[in-house]
Structures are given as structure tokens and as C-alpha cells.
Short mmCIF file of C-alpha atoms and ligand atoms in Angstrom, two decimals:
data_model
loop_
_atom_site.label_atom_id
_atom_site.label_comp_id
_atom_site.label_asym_id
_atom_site.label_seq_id
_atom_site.Cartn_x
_atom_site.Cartn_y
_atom_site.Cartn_z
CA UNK A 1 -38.58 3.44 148.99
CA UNK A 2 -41.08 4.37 151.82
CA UNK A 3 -43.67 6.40 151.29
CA UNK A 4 -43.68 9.89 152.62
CA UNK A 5 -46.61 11.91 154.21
CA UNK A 6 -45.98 15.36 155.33
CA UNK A 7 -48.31 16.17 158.13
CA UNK A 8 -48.71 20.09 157.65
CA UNK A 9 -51.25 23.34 157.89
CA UNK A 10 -50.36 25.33 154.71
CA UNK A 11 -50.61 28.78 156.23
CA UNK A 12 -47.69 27.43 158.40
CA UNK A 13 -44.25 28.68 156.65
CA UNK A 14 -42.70 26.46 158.62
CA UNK A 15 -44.44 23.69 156.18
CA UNK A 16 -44.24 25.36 153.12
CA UNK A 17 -39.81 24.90 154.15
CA UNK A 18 -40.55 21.36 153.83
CA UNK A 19 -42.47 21.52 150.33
CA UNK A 20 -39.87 24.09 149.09
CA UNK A 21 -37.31 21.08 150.10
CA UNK A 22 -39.11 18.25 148.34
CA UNK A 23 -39.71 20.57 145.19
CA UNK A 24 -36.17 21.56 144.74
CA UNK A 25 -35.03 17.54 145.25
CA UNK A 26 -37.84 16.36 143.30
CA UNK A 27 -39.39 14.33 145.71
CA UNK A 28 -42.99 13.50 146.25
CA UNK A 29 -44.49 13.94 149.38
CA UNK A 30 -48.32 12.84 150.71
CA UNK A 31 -49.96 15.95 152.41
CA UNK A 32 -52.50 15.63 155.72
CA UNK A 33 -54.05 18.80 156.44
CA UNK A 34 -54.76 19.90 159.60
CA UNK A 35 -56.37 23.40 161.06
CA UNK A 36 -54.01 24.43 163.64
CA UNK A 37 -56.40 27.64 164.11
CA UNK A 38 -58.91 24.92 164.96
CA UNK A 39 -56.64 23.16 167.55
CA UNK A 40 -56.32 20.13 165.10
CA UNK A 41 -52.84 19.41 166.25
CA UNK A 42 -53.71 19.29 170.24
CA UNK A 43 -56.13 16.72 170.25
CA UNK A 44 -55.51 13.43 172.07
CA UNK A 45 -55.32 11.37 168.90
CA UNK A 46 -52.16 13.53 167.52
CA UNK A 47 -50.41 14.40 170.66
CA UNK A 48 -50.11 10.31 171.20
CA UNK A 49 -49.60 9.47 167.77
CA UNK A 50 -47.93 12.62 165.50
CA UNK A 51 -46.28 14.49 167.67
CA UNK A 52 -46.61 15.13 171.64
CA UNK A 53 -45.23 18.96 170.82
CA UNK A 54 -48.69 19.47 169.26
CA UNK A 55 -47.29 21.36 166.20
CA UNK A 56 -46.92 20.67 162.64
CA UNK A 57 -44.88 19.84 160.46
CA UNK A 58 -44.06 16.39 160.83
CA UNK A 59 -43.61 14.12 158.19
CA UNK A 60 -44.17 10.37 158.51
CA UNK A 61 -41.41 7.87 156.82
CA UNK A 62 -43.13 4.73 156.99
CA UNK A 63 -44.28 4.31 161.04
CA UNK A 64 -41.77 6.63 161.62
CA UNK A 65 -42.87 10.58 162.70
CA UNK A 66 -40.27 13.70 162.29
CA UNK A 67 -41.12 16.87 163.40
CA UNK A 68 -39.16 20.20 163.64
CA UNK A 69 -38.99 21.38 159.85
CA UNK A 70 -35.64 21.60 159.67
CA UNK A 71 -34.78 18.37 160.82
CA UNK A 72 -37.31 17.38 158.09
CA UNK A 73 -35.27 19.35 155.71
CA UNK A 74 -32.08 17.62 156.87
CA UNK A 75 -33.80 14.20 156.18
CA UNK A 76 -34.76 15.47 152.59
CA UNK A 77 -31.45 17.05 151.75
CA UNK A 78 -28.91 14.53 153.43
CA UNK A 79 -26.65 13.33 150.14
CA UNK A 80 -27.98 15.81 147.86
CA UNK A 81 -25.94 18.85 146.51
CA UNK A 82 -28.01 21.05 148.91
CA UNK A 83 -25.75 19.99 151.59
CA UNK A 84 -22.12 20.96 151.13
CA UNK A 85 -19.52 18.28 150.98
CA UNK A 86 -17.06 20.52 152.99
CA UNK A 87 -17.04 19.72 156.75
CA UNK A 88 -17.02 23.87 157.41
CA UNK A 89 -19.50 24.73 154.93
CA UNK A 90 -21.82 21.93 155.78
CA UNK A 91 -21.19 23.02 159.28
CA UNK A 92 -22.11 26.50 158.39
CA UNK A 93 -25.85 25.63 157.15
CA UNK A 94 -26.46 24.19 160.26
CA UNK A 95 -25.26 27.44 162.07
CA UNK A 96 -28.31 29.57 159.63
CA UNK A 97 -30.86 26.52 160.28
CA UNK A 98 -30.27 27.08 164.29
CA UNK A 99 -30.04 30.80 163.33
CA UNK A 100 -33.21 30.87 161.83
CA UNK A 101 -34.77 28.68 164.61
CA UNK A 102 -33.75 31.06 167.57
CA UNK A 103 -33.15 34.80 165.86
CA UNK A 104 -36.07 35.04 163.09
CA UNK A 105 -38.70 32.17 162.97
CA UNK A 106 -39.61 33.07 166.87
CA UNK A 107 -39.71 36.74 166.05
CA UNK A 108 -41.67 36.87 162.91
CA UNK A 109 -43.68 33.96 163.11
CA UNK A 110 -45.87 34.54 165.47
CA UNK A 111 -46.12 38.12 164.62
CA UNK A 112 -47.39 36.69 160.89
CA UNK A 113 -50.20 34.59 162.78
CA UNK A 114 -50.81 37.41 165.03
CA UNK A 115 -51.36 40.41 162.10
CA UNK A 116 -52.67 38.28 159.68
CA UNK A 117 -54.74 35.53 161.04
CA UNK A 118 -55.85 36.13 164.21
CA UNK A 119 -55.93 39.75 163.98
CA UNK A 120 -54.23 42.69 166.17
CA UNK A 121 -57.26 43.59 168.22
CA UNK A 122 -58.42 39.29 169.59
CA UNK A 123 -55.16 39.34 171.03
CA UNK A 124 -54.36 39.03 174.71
CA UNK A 125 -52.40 40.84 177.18
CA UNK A 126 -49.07 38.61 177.05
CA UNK A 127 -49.26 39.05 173.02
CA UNK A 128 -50.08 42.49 173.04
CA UNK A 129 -47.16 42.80 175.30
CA UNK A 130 -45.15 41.01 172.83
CA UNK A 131 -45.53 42.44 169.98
CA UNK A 132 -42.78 45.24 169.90
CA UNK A 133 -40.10 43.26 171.39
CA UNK A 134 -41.03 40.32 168.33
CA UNK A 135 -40.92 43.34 166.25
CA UNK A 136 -37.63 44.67 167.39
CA UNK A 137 -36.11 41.04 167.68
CA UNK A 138 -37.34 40.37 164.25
CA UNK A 139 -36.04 43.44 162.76
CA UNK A 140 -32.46 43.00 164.41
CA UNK A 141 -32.54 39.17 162.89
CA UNK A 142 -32.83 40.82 159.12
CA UNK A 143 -30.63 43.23 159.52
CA UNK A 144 -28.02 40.54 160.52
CA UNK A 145 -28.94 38.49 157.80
CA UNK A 146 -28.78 42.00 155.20
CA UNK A 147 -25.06 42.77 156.53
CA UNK A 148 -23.96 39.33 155.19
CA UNK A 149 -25.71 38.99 151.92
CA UNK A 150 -24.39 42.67 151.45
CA UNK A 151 -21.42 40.65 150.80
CA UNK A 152 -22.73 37.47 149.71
CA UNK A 153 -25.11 36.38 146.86
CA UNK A 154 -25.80 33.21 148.97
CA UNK A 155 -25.98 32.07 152.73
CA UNK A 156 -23.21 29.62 152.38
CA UNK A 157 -20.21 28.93 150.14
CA UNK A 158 -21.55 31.06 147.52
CA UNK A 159 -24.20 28.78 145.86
CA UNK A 160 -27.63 27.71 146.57
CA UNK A 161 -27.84 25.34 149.53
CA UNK A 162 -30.71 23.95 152.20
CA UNK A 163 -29.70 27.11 153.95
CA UNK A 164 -31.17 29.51 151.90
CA UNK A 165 -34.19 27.82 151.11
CA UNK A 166 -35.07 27.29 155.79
CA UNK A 167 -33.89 31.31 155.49
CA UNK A 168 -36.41 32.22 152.24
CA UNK A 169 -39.74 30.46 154.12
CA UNK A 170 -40.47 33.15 157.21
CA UNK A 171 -38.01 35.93 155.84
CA UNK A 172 -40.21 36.14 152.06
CA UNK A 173 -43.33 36.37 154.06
CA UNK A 174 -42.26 38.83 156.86
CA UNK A 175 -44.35 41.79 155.50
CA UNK A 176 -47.23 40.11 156.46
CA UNK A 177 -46.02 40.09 160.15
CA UNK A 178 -45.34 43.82 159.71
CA UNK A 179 -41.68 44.26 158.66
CA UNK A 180 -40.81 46.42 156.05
CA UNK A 181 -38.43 44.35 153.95
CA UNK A 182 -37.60 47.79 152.05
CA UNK A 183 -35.31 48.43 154.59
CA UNK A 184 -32.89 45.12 153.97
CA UNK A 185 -32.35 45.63 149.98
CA UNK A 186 -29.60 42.66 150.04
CA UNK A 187 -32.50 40.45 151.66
CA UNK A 188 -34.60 41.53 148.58
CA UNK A 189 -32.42 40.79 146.19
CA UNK A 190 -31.78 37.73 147.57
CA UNK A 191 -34.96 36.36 148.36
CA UNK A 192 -35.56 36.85 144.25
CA UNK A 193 -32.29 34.82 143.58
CA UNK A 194 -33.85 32.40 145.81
CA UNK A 195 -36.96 32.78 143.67
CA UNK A 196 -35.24 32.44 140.75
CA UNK A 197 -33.74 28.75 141.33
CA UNK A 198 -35.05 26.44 138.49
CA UNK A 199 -37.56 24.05 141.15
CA UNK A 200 -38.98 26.72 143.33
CA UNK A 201 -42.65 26.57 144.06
CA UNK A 202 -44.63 29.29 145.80
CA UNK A 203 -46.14 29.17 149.53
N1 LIG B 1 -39.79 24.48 165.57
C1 LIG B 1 -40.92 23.91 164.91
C2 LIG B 1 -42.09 24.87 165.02
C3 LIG B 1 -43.38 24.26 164.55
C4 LIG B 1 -44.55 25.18 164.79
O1 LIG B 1 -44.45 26.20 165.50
N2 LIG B 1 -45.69 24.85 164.19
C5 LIG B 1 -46.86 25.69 164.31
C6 LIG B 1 -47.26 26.22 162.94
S1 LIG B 1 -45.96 27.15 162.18
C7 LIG B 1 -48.00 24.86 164.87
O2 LIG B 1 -48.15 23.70 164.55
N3 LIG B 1 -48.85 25.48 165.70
C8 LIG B 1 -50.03 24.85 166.19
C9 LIG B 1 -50.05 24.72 167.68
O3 LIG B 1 -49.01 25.00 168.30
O4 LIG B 1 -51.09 24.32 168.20
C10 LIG B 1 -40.57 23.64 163.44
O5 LIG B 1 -39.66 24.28 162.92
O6 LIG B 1 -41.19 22.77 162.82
#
């Protein structure tokens, strides 16, 4: 078995999709920290060797280096009972990961790092600019995502899969970006299903 070394910031949510991954399969993973607020992940050093996207996560398999979380997840999750056997279902977990990469993760990520770590009055123009059409994007994401679990207690196939846990990471913490989650009450109650799964671990 090689060994495994996550490369990862924990204020990112993007990382803590990875962790929530491991925990859930049981499987141990080496952490490197890095300060992305610090530019840790733009130096020369990484950019050559880590990843020349400059962003975290990426885990390491050996010499190997994977970024993009949810093609870390993938790794993880490939033969476990995350995945679906069904060709349409498994299918379908891929359609929330690329969901989640286009419609929320853009949208309330950066208004998370905005509001709560760099602060709404150091930012510039372009973000200040930004920040109501994130907001509106955002907003239009989780109300997609409330109309279907108004009729589903899970993402996919009705059970637990790799889908809701990539969906739980940004969407638990999107208060802190400044959505108010009180408006999607099927997103509540599913992000404390989610919650709820024997295995989860908090951000
Ligand atoms: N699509 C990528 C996004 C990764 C990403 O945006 N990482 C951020 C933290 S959440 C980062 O490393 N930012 C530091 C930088 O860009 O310098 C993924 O899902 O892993």
C-alpha cells in the first residue's frame, strides 16, 4: 500500500471534502500544511513540484500528485460502497461533483474567504464587484439543490454516497459566506443526515 499525504490548508473546505472522504472509508492520510493566505502554494518550489495550479488540495500517492478535490475523492472512493454500482446512479454523482464544481463551490467559496478571512472592507474593486452576483449565483445553486432533497433524503439513489459528502463541505459552511441556510429547510435537514452518518468528522 503507498503511503498517502494530503497536501491541504484546513480553512480550505475544499480539503476538509478530502478528510471527510478518508474518515468515512477509514483511511489514513499524512497532512502538509500550507498557508494559502500566506501565498504558500505559489511559490516556485510547489508550482514545479505539487501542483502548477498553485492551489491545494492535492494529495501525493507515492511520487504521484492529484489535485482537484474531487478527483481526490474519486481516487478514495473508487470500489467502495460510496460509489454506486449502477452505471446511471454512478453516473449521477458525477453530475452533483461537476454540479458542485461549477454552480456552488465558485459561488460560495470565495465569498467564505472573502467575509470571513480576509474581511469585507481589504477587498478590491473586482471583488467588491463580485460579491452580489456570487451571492445571487450562490443562492440560486441552494435553492436547486433544496427543490431536490424536498423530494429526496439523499443526492443519489436514496442512500449515502461520495455525492453527498463533495455537496455537505461548502454547502454546511455557507453561512459563513453570508447565506442564510434558513431559507433551504430540506438543505438543513439534510446536511444533519449527512452529519449523522456513523464516520463523519467535523471541518
Ligand atoms: N477546484 C479545486 C479548487 C482548489 C482551490 O481553489 N483551492 C484553494 C483553497 S480552497 C487554494 O488553494 N487557494 C490558494 C491559491 O489559489 O493561492 C478543487 O476542488 O480542489
Amino acid at each position: 500500500v503507498e503511503k498517502l499525504i494530503l497536501h491541504e490548508d484546513p480553512i480550505s473546505a475544499n480539503c476538509y471534502k478530502v478528510c471527510l472522504t478518508a474518515a468515512h472509508l477509514g483511511i489514513a492520510l499524512e497532512r502538509r500544511e500550507y498557508d494559502i493566505r500566506k501565498g504558500e502554494t505559489r511559490t516556485p518550489d510547489f508550482l514545479h513540484k505539487i501542483n502548477a495550479n498553485g492551489c491545494i488540495p492535492v494529495l501525493q500517492i507515492g511520487d504521484a500528485y492529484l489535485p482537484e478535490s474531487n478527483a481526490i475523492s474519486l481516487y478514495l472512493a473508487t470500489g467502495s460502497d460510496l460509489i454506486p454500482q449502477d452505471r446511471l446512479q454512478c453516473a449521477d454523482v458525477m453530475r452533483w461533483m461537476f454540479f458542485e464544481q461549477y454552480n456552488l463551490e465558485p459561488n460560495i467559496g470565495p465569498l467564505i474567504f472573502w467575509r470571513t478571512y480576509l474581511g469585507e472592507d481589504r477587498l478590491n474593486e473586482i471583488q467588491r464587484m463580485l460579491l452580489p452576483v456570487k451571492t445571487a449565483a450562490g443562492n440560486v445553486a441552494l435553492a436547486l439543490l433544496d427543490g431536490h432533497l424536498a423530494k429526496h433524503d439523499f443526492l443519489v439513489g436514496n442512500r449515502f454516497s461520495l455525492a453527498d459528502i463533495v455537496l455537505y463541505a461548502y454547502t454546511h459552511v455557507a453561512g459563513r459566506g453570508g447565506f442564510n441556510l434558513g431559507c433551504y429547510p430540506n438543505v438543513e435537514r439534510w446536511l444533519q443526515r449527512v452529519a449523522s452518518q456513523p464516520g463523519h468528522v467535523e471541518m
